[in-house]
CSV table of C-alpha atoms and ligand atoms in Angstrom, one decimal:
chain,number,residue,atom,x,y,z
F,23,MET,CA,-55.1,-246.4,127.5
F,24,PRO,CA,-51.9,-245.1,125.8
F,25,GLN,CA,-49.7,-243.0,128.3
F,26,GLN,CA,-50.0,-239.1,127.6
F,27,SER,CA,-46.6,-237.8,125.9
F,28,ILE,CA,-45.1,-234.8,127.3
F,29,LEU,CA,-42.3,-233.0,125.5
F,30,LEU,CA,-39.6,-231.6,127.7
F,31,THR,CA,-37.3,-229.0,125.9
F,32,GLY,CA,-34.2,-229.0,127.9
F,33,GLY,CA,-35.0,-232.1,129.3
F,34,ALA,CA,-31.4,-233.3,129.8
F,35,GLY,CA,-30.5,-230.5,132.2
F,36,TYR,CA,-30.7,-230.2,135.9
F,37,ILE,CA,-34.4,-229.4,136.4
F,38,GLY,CA,-35.6,-231.1,133.3
F,39,SER,CA,-33.9,-234.7,134.2
F,40,HIS,CA,-35.7,-234.8,137.7
F,41,THR,CA,-38.8,-233.8,136.1
F,42,PHE,CA,-38.4,-236.5,133.5
F,43,VAL,CA,-38.4,-239.0,136.5
F,44,ALA,CA,-41.2,-237.5,138.2
F,45,LEU,CA,-43.4,-237.4,135.2
F,46,ARG,CA,-42.6,-241.3,134.4
F,47,GLU,CA,-43.4,-242.0,138.1
F,48,ALA,CA,-46.8,-240.1,137.5
F,49,GLY,CA,-47.8,-242.4,134.7
F,50,LEU,CA,-46.8,-239.8,131.8
F,51,GLU,CA,-44.4,-240.3,128.9
F,52,PRO,CA,-41.8,-237.8,128.8
F,53,VAL,CA,-39.9,-237.0,125.7
F,54,ILE,CA,-36.4,-235.1,125.9
F,55,LEU,CA,-35.7,-232.5,123.3
F,56,ASP,CA,-32.2,-231.2,123.9
F,57,ASN,CA,-29.2,-230.1,122.0
F,58,PHE,CA,-26.8,-230.6,125.2
F,59,ALA,CA,-25.4,-227.3,125.0
F,60,ASN,CA,-25.5,-227.4,128.8
F,61,SER,CA,-25.7,-230.9,129.8
F,62,HIS,CA,-24.1,-234.5,129.4
F,63,PRO,CA,-25.6,-237.2,127.3
F,64,ALA,CA,-24.6,-239.6,130.2
F,65,VAL,CA,-27.8,-238.2,131.9
F,66,LEU,CA,-30.0,-240.5,129.6
F,67,ASP,CA,-28.2,-243.8,131.0
F,68,ARG,CA,-28.9,-242.6,134.3
F,69,LEU,CA,-32.6,-241.8,133.5
F,70,HIS,CA,-32.7,-245.6,132.1
F,71,LYS,CA,-31.4,-246.8,135.5
F,72,LEU,CA,-34.0,-244.8,137.4
F,73,THR,CA,-37.0,-245.4,135.3
F,74,GLY,CA,-36.3,-248.9,134.0
F,75,LYS,CA,-36.4,-247.9,130.5
F,76,PRO,CA,-34.5,-245.8,128.0
F,77,PRO,CA,-35.7,-242.3,127.7
F,78,LEU,CA,-37.0,-241.2,124.4
F,79,LEU,CA,-34.8,-238.4,123.0
F,80,GLU,CA,-35.0,-236.0,120.1
F,81,LYS,CA,-31.6,-234.5,119.7
F,82,GLY,CA,-31.8,-231.0,118.4
F,83,ASP,CA,-31.9,-227.2,118.8
F,84,VAL,CA,-35.1,-225.5,119.9
F,85,LEU,CA,-34.0,-222.8,117.6
F,86,ASP,CA,-34.9,-224.7,114.8
F,87,THR,CA,-38.8,-224.2,114.2
F,88,PRO,CA,-39.2,-226.5,111.3
F,89,TRP,CA,-37.8,-229.4,113.3
F,90,VAL,CA,-39.4,-228.6,116.5
F,91,GLU,CA,-42.6,-228.6,114.3
F,92,SER,CA,-41.7,-232.2,113.1
F,93,VAL,CA,-41.1,-233.4,116.5
F,94,LEU,CA,-44.3,-232.0,117.7
F,95,LYS,CA,-46.3,-233.8,114.9
F,96,ARG,CA,-44.5,-237.1,115.5
F,97,HIS,CA,-45.2,-237.2,119.3
F,98,ALA,CA,-48.4,-235.2,119.3
F,99,PRO,CA,-47.8,-234.5,123.1
F,100,ALA,CA,-50.6,-233.5,125.3
F,101,GLY,CA,-48.2,-231.1,127.2
F,102,VAL,CA,-45.0,-229.2,126.5
F,103,VAL,CA,-42.5,-228.1,129.4
F,104,HIS,CA,-40.1,-225.3,128.0
F,105,PHE,CA,-36.9,-225.8,130.1
F,106,ALA,CA,-34.4,-224.9,127.4
F,107,GLY,CA,-32.5,-221.7,127.9
F,108,LEU,CA,-29.8,-220.2,129.6
F,109,LYS,CA,-29.8,-219.0,133.2
F,110,ALA,CA,-26.9,-217.2,134.5
F,111,VAL,CA,-27.5,-213.7,135.6
F,112,GLY,CA,-24.0,-212.2,135.3
F,113,GLU,CA,-23.5,-214.1,132.1
F,114,SER,CA,-26.5,-212.4,130.7
F,115,VAL,CA,-25.0,-209.0,131.5
F,116,ALA,CA,-21.8,-209.7,129.6
F,117,GLN,CA,-23.7,-211.6,126.7
F,118,PRO,CA,-27.3,-210.1,126.4
F,119,LEU,CA,-27.8,-210.8,122.7
F,120,ARG,CA,-27.2,-214.5,123.2
F,121,TYR,CA,-29.6,-214.5,126.1
F,122,TYR,CA,-32.1,-212.7,124.0
F,123,ARG,CA,-31.5,-215.5,121.0
F,124,GLN,CA,-31.7,-218.5,123.2
F,125,ASN,CA,-34.4,-217.3,125.7
F,126,VAL,CA,-36.6,-215.1,123.9
F,127,ALA,CA,-36.2,-216.6,120.3
F,128,GLY,CA,-36.1,-220.0,121.6
F,129,ALA,CA,-39.5,-219.7,123.0
F,130,LEU,CA,-40.9,-218.0,120.0
F,131,SER,CA,-39.7,-220.8,117.8
F,132,LEU,CA,-41.4,-223.2,120.1
F,133,ALA,CA,-44.4,-221.2,120.2
F,134,GLU,CA,-44.6,-220.9,116.5
F,135,ALA,CA,-43.9,-224.6,116.3
F,136,ILE,CA,-46.7,-225.4,118.3
F,137,GLN,CA,-49.2,-223.2,116.3
F,138,ASN,CA,-48.1,-224.5,113.3
F,139,ALA,CA,-48.3,-228.3,114.6
F,140,SER,CA,-51.7,-228.3,116.3
F,141,ASN,CA,-54.9,-228.0,114.4
F,142,GLY,CA,-56.4,-225.6,116.9
F,143,THR,CA,-55.9,-227.8,120.0
F,144,PRO,CA,-52.3,-226.9,121.0
F,145,PRO,CA,-50.8,-228.7,123.8
F,146,ALA,CA,-50.6,-227.4,127.5
F,147,LEU,CA,-47.5,-225.2,127.8
F,148,VAL,CA,-45.6,-224.8,130.9
F,149,PHE,CA,-42.7,-222.3,131.2
F,150,SER,CA,-39.7,-222.3,133.0
F,151,SER,CA,-39.5,-218.7,134.6
F,152,THR,CA,-37.8,-217.1,137.4
F,153,ALA,CA,-38.0,-215.3,140.6
F,154,THR,CA,-35.5,-212.9,139.4
F,155,VAL,CA,-38.6,-211.1,137.5
F,156,TYR,CA,-39.3,-209.5,140.9
F,157,GLY,CA,-36.1,-207.7,141.2
F,158,ASP,CA,-35.3,-206.3,144.7
F,159,PRO,CA,-38.8,-206.8,146.1
F,160,ASP,CA,-40.5,-204.0,148.4
F,161,ASN,CA,-41.8,-206.9,150.7
F,162,VAL,CA,-41.2,-210.6,151.6
F,163,PRO,CA,-42.6,-212.9,151.2
F,164,VAL,CA,-43.2,-212.3,147.6
F,165,ARG,CA,-46.4,-212.8,145.9
F,166,GLU,CA,-47.2,-213.2,142.5
F,167,ASP,CA,-48.7,-209.6,142.2
F,168,ALA,CA,-45.5,-208.0,143.3
F,169,PRO,CA,-44.0,-205.2,141.1
F,170,LEU,CA,-42.0,-206.8,138.4
F,171,ARG,CA,-38.6,-205.4,137.9
F,172,PRO,CA,-36.2,-207.4,136.1
F,173,SER,CA,-32.6,-206.0,136.8
F,174,SER,CA,-30.8,-208.2,134.4
F,175,PRO,CA,-30.8,-209.2,130.7
F,176,TYR,CA,-31.7,-212.6,132.1
F,177,ALA,CA,-34.5,-211.9,133.9
F,178,GLN,CA,-36.1,-209.5,131.2
F,179,THR,CA,-35.7,-212.2,128.6
F,180,LYS,CA,-37.9,-214.3,131.1
F,181,LEU,CA,-40.5,-211.7,131.4
F,182,ASP,CA,-40.6,-210.9,127.7
F,183,VAL,CA,-41.4,-214.7,127.0
F,184,GLU,CA,-44.1,-214.6,130.0
F,185,ASN,CA,-45.6,-211.6,128.1
F,186,MET,CA,-45.3,-213.2,124.8
F,187,LEU,CA,-47.2,-216.5,125.8
F,188,LEU,CA,-49.7,-214.6,127.7
F,189,ALA,CA,-50.5,-212.6,124.3
F,190,ALA,CA,-50.8,-215.6,122.6
F,191,GLN,CA,-53.4,-217.2,125.0
F,192,VAL,CA,-55.4,-213.9,124.8
F,193,ALA,CA,-55.4,-214.1,120.9
F,194,GLN,CA,-55.8,-217.9,121.0
F,195,PRO,CA,-58.0,-219.1,124.1
F,196,ALA,CA,-57.5,-222.7,123.3
F,197,TRP,CA,-53.7,-222.1,124.6
F,198,ARG,CA,-53.4,-223.2,128.0
F,199,VAL,CA,-50.2,-221.4,129.7
F,200,GLY,CA,-48.6,-222.4,133.0
F,201,ILE,CA,-45.9,-219.8,134.1
F,202,LEU,CA,-43.6,-221.1,137.1
F,203,ARG,CA,-41.6,-218.8,138.8
F,204,TYR,CA,-38.7,-220.8,140.4
F,205,PHE,CA,-37.1,-219.6,143.4
F,206,ASN,CA,-33.5,-221.2,144.0
F,207,PRO,CA,-33.5,-224.9,142.8
F,208,VAL,CA,-31.1,-226.9,144.8
F,209,GLY,CA,-30.4,-230.5,145.8
F,210,ALA,CA,-30.4,-233.8,143.9
F,211,HIS,CA,-32.3,-237.0,143.2
F,212,PRO,CA,-32.0,-239.1,146.4
F,213,SER,CA,-30.3,-242.1,144.3
F,214,GLY,CA,-27.3,-239.8,143.8
F,215,LEU,CA,-27.7,-240.9,140.1
F,216,ILE,CA,-28.7,-237.3,138.8
F,217,GLY,CA,-28.0,-233.9,140.2
F,218,GLU,CA,-26.8,-230.4,139.0
F,219,ASP,CA,-23.6,-230.5,136.8
F,220,PRO,CA,-22.6,-227.0,135.8
F,221,SER,CA,-19.8,-226.4,133.5
F,222,GLY,CA,-17.1,-224.0,134.6
F,223,ILE,CA,-17.1,-222.2,138.1
F,224,PRO,CA,-20.7,-222.5,139.6
F,225,ASN,CA,-22.9,-219.5,139.5
F,226,ASN,CA,-24.9,-220.7,142.5
F,227,LEU,CA,-24.4,-221.4,146.2
F,228,MET,CA,-25.2,-225.1,146.6
F,229,PRO,CA,-23.0,-226.4,143.7
F,230,PHE,CA,-20.3,-224.2,144.6
F,231,VAL,CA,-20.5,-225.4,148.6
F,232,SER,CA,-20.6,-229.0,147.2
F,233,GLN,CA,-17.6,-228.3,144.9
F,234,VAL,CA,-15.7,-227.3,148.0
F,235,ALA,CA,-16.9,-230.2,150.1
F,236,VAL,CA,-15.4,-232.7,147.7
F,237,GLY,CA,-12.2,-230.7,147.5
F,238,LEU,CA,-12.2,-229.4,143.9
F,239,ARG,CA,-12.4,-225.8,145.4
F,240,PRO,CA,-10.2,-224.4,148.4
F,241,HIS,CA,-13.1,-222.4,150.0
F,242,LEU,CA,-16.5,-220.6,149.3
F,243,SER,CA,-16.5,-217.0,149.1
F,244,VAL,CA,-19.4,-215.5,151.1
F,245,PHE,CA,-20.3,-212.3,149.2
F,246,GLY,CA,-21.1,-210.0,152.2
F,247,ASN,CA,-21.8,-210.4,155.8
F,248,ASP,CA,-23.3,-206.8,156.7
F,249,TYR,CA,-26.7,-207.1,155.1
F,250,PRO,CA,-29.6,-206.4,157.3
F,251,THR,CA,-30.3,-210.0,157.8
F,252,ARG,CA,-30.1,-212.1,160.8
F,253,ASP,CA,-26.5,-213.2,160.4
F,254,GLY,CA,-25.5,-210.6,158.1
F,255,THR,CA,-25.4,-212.9,155.0
F,256,GLY,CA,-28.0,-213.1,151.9
F,257,VAL,CA,-31.3,-214.8,152.7
F,258,ARG,CA,-32.8,-216.9,149.6
F,259,ASP,CA,-35.7,-219.4,149.2
F,260,TYR,CA,-34.1,-222.6,148.2
F,261,ILE,CA,-36.4,-225.4,146.8
F,262,HIS,CA,-35.5,-229.1,146.6
F,263,VAL,CA,-35.6,-230.1,143.0
F,264,GLN,CA,-37.4,-233.2,143.8
F,265,ASP,CA,-40.3,-230.8,145.0
F,266,LEU,CA,-39.8,-228.5,142.1
F,267,ALA,CA,-40.2,-231.4,139.6
F,268,LEU,CA,-43.4,-232.6,141.5
F,269,GLY,CA,-44.6,-228.9,140.9
F,270,HIS,CA,-44.2,-229.4,137.2
F,271,VAL,CA,-46.4,-232.7,137.2
F,272,ALA,CA,-49.0,-230.8,139.4
F,273,ALA,CA,-49.1,-227.8,136.9
F,274,LEU,CA,-49.3,-230.3,133.7
F,275,LYS,CA,-52.0,-232.4,135.5
F,276,ALA,CA,-53.9,-229.2,136.2
F,277,LEU,CA,-53.8,-227.8,132.7
F,278,LEU,CA,-54.4,-231.3,131.3
F,279,GLY,CA,-57.5,-231.4,133.5
F,280,GLY,CA,-59.0,-228.3,132.1
F,281,ASN,CA,-57.6,-225.2,134.0
F,282,GLN,CA,-56.9,-222.4,131.6
F,283,GLY,CA,-53.7,-221.1,132.8
F,284,PHE,CA,-51.8,-219.6,135.7
F,285,THR,CA,-48.6,-217.8,136.8
F,286,LEU,CA,-47.4,-219.2,140.2
F,287,ASN,CA,-44.4,-218.9,142.4
F,288,LEU,CA,-42.6,-222.0,143.1
F,289,GLY,CA,-40.7,-221.6,146.4
F,290,SER,CA,-40.6,-223.1,149.9
F,291,GLY,CA,-42.0,-219.8,151.6
F,292,ARG,CA,-38.9,-220.0,154.1
F,293,GLY,CA,-35.7,-218.1,153.9
F,294,SER,CA,-32.4,-219.7,154.6
F,295,SER,CA,-29.1,-217.6,154.9
F,296,VAL,CA,-25.7,-218.5,153.1
F,297,LEU,CA,-24.2,-219.2,156.6
F,298,GLU,CA,-27.3,-221.4,157.5
F,299,ILE,CA,-26.8,-223.3,154.2
F,300,VAL,CA,-22.9,-223.4,154.9
F,301,ASP,CA,-23.6,-225.0,158.4
F,302,ALA,CA,-26.2,-227.6,157.3
F,303,PHE,CA,-23.9,-228.6,154.4
F,304,GLY,CA,-21.2,-229.4,157.0
F,305,LYS,CA,-23.6,-231.6,158.8
F,306,ALA,CA,-24.4,-233.7,155.7
F,307,CYS,CA,-20.8,-234.2,154.6
F,308,GLY,CA,-19.3,-234.7,158.0
F,309,LYS,CA,-17.0,-231.8,158.0
F,310,PRO,CA,-16.9,-228.0,158.2
F,311,VAL,CA,-17.0,-226.2,154.6
F,312,PRO,CA,-14.1,-223.6,154.6
F,313,TYR,CA,-15.3,-220.1,153.4
F,314,GLN,CA,-13.9,-216.5,153.3
F,315,VAL,CA,-16.3,-213.3,153.5
F,316,VAL,CA,-15.5,-211.0,150.6
F,317,ALA,CA,-17.0,-207.9,149.4
F,318,ARG,CA,-20.8,-207.7,148.5
F,319,ARG,CA,-21.6,-208.5,144.8
F,320,PRO,CA,-23.1,-205.6,142.8
F,321,GLY,CA,-26.9,-206.5,142.2
F,322,ASP,CA,-27.3,-209.0,145.2
F,323,VAL,CA,-30.3,-208.3,147.4
F,324,ALA,CA,-30.6,-208.7,151.0
F,325,GLU,CA,-33.4,-211.1,151.3
F,326,TYR,CA,-36.2,-212.7,149.1
F,327,TYR,CA,-38.3,-215.7,149.4
F,328,ALA,CA,-41.5,-216.8,148.3
F,329,ASP,CA,-45.2,-216.6,149.1
F,330,PRO,CA,-46.1,-220.0,147.5
F,331,SER,CA,-49.8,-220.1,148.6
F,332,LYS,CA,-51.1,-219.3,145.4
F,333,ALA,CA,-49.5,-222.5,143.9
F,334,ASN,CA,-51.0,-224.7,146.9
F,335,GLU,CA,-54.5,-223.3,146.2
F,336,VAL,CA,-54.2,-223.8,142.4
F,337,LEU,CA,-52.4,-226.8,142.2
F,338,GLY,CA,-52.7,-228.4,145.7
F,339,TRP,CA,-48.9,-228.5,145.8
F,340,GLN,CA,-46.3,-227.5,148.6
F,341,THR,CA,-42.6,-228.2,149.1
F,342,ARG,CA,-42.0,-231.3,151.5
F,343,LEU,CA,-38.3,-231.1,151.8
F,344,GLY,CA,-35.9,-228.9,154.1
F,345,ILE,CA,-32.4,-227.8,153.8
F,346,GLU,CA,-31.3,-231.1,155.6
F,347,GLU,CA,-32.5,-233.0,152.6
F,348,MET,CA,-31.2,-230.6,150.1
F,349,CYS,CA,-27.7,-230.5,151.4
F,350,ALA,CA,-27.7,-234.2,152.3
F,351,ASP,CA,-28.6,-235.1,148.7
F,352,SER,CA,-26.5,-232.4,147.2
F,353,TRP,CA,-23.6,-234.2,148.9
F,354,ARG,CA,-24.6,-237.6,147.9
F,355,TRP,CA,-24.7,-236.7,144.1
F,356,GLN,CA,-21.4,-234.5,144.7
F,357,SER,CA,-19.6,-237.2,146.3
F,358,ARG,CA,-20.6,-240.0,144.2
F,359,ASN,CA,-19.9,-238.1,141.0
F,360,PRO,CA,-17.0,-235.4,141.8
F,361,ARG,CA,-16.5,-234.3,138.5
F,362,GLY,CA,-20.4,-234.8,137.4
F,363,TYR,CA,-21.6,-237.1,134.5
F,364,ALA,CA,-18.0,-236.9,133.0
F,365,GLY,CA,-16.7,-239.3,135.8
Z,418,NAD,N1,-31.6,-223.7,137.9
Z,418,NAD,C1,-31.9,-222.5,138.5
Z,418,NAD,O1,-31.5,-221.7,139.3
Z,418,NAD,C2,-33.1,-222.0,137.8
Z,418,NAD,C3,-33.9,-220.9,138.3
Z,418,NAD,C4,-34.9,-220.3,137.7
Z,418,NAD,C5,-35.4,-220.5,136.2
Z,418,NAD,N2,-34.5,-221.6,135.7
Z,418,NAD,C6,-35.0,-221.9,134.3
Z,418,NAD,O2,-35.1,-223.2,134.3
Z,418,NAD,C7,-34.8,-223.7,133.1
Z,418,NAD,C8,-33.9,-225.0,133.4
Z,418,NAD,O3,-32.9,-224.9,134.2
Z,418,NAD,P1,-31.8,-225.9,134.6
Z,418,NAD,O4,-31.1,-225.3,135.9
Z,418,NAD,O5,-32.6,-227.0,134.5
Z,418,NAD,O6,-30.6,-225.4,133.4
Z,418,NAD,P2,-29.8,-226.5,132.5
Z,418,NAD,O7,-28.7,-225.7,131.8
Z,418,NAD,O8,-29.4,-227.6,133.4
Z,418,NAD,O9,-31.0,-227.1,131.5
Z,418,NAD,C9,-31.3,-226.5,130.2
Z,418,NAD,C10,-31.1,-227.7,129.1
Z,418,NAD,O10,-31.2,-227.0,127.9
Z,418,NAD,C11,-30.8,-227.2,126.8
Z,418,NAD,N3,-30.7,-226.4,126.1
Z,418,NAD,C12,-30.1,-225.1,126.3
Z,418,NAD,N4,-30.4,-224.3,125.0
Z,418,NAD,C13,-31.0,-225.2,124.2
Z,418,NAD,C14,-31.6,-225.0,122.6
Z,418,NAD,N5,-31.4,-224.0,121.9
Z,418,NAD,N6,-32.1,-226.3,122.2
Z,418,NAD,C15,-32.3,-227.3,122.8
Z,418,NAD,N7,-31.9,-227.4,124.0
Z,418,NAD,C16,-31.2,-226.4,124.6
Z,418,NAD,C17,-29.2,-227.5,127.5
Z,418,NAD,O11,-28.5,-228.4,126.8
Z,418,NAD,C18,-29.8,-228.0,129.1
Z,418,NAD,O12,-29.9,-229.6,128.9
Z,418,NAD,C19,-34.0,-222.8,132.2
Z,418,NAD,O13,-34.9,-222.2,131.4
Z,418,NAD,C20,-33.7,-221.7,133.4
Z,418,NAD,O14,-33.6,-220.4,133.1
Z,418,NAD,C21,-33.6,-222.3,136.4
């Protein structure tokens, strides 16, 4: 039987590249659609090494609707995962229009291309959403039916796309849409061949800690140690990117198996504080990670972590890897590739 093809917009990026490997391991044939706006073509060689054959690539912009339509017609994918987009909360406050164009207009372009390319039977669609749609939650763990209070243009664009896709599904029940709200993806493939390669100053904790540990930055700034948490620092739900990749495989298999759609949290259900991560990373790399406590960052919340039980019920999926593996795998990636894919 021919392998089912799965189109990954943004498939050369951090989460997309790990999902690429997981999909090939699951017997599916992923095709990467990417313009390399935030990724490095060297990832393709690494994916070749990891999976034993070169990746299929469609290089271009998801905003180019006629071209995306031609890609869909060429590959006739059974499923599409829409990773392509921008993801930095602070940057979205400074450049909201760019975020609306890339995230909202990008998803609209893809959805229109799907509609134009498919004769009534659109591919299953999985969308990368975010736990930031919940804003500052009233309760933890956070369930999918918690109030939605996006507090940045980034979070708002993700919620807008969720609503757009759900409306498309109401209008055309043949659409199958899986919305995945990620908590905090970290870690890397255990081979050390692929990982997160942020350009400029990292926005997230783990790549920052990794860059301090490898000597690229002098110390980590810990934003506030007076939150009402167990050690005063912010608590987040970190999810190993390998577990996240398997969540996408499970989501696609469910949709391809007849599930009509879902909105699910993908998280571990456990919160870890900044200092717990710093400590675990120090153990993974064999030396303490220097840090300084500085003022809180506006907009940061004290604590949030997922209730991932619905994903377990619907997909039979749950995380397997803890913060030790997250830190060990991040360190292996960072120490073998101190400057990321560039060398
Ligand atoms: N990493 C996180 O912390 C996180 C958390 C929640 C949600 N998400 C979402 O998950 C998705 C993937 O995140 P990631 O961490 O892998 O990001 P990433 O930046 O590593 O990957 C995104 C990929 O999309 C590509 N891309 C961007 N704009 C494009 C366009 N117009 N046309 C074609 N390709 C384009 C980039 O080149 C990159 O390879 C994003 O939509 C992000 O918002 C990420």
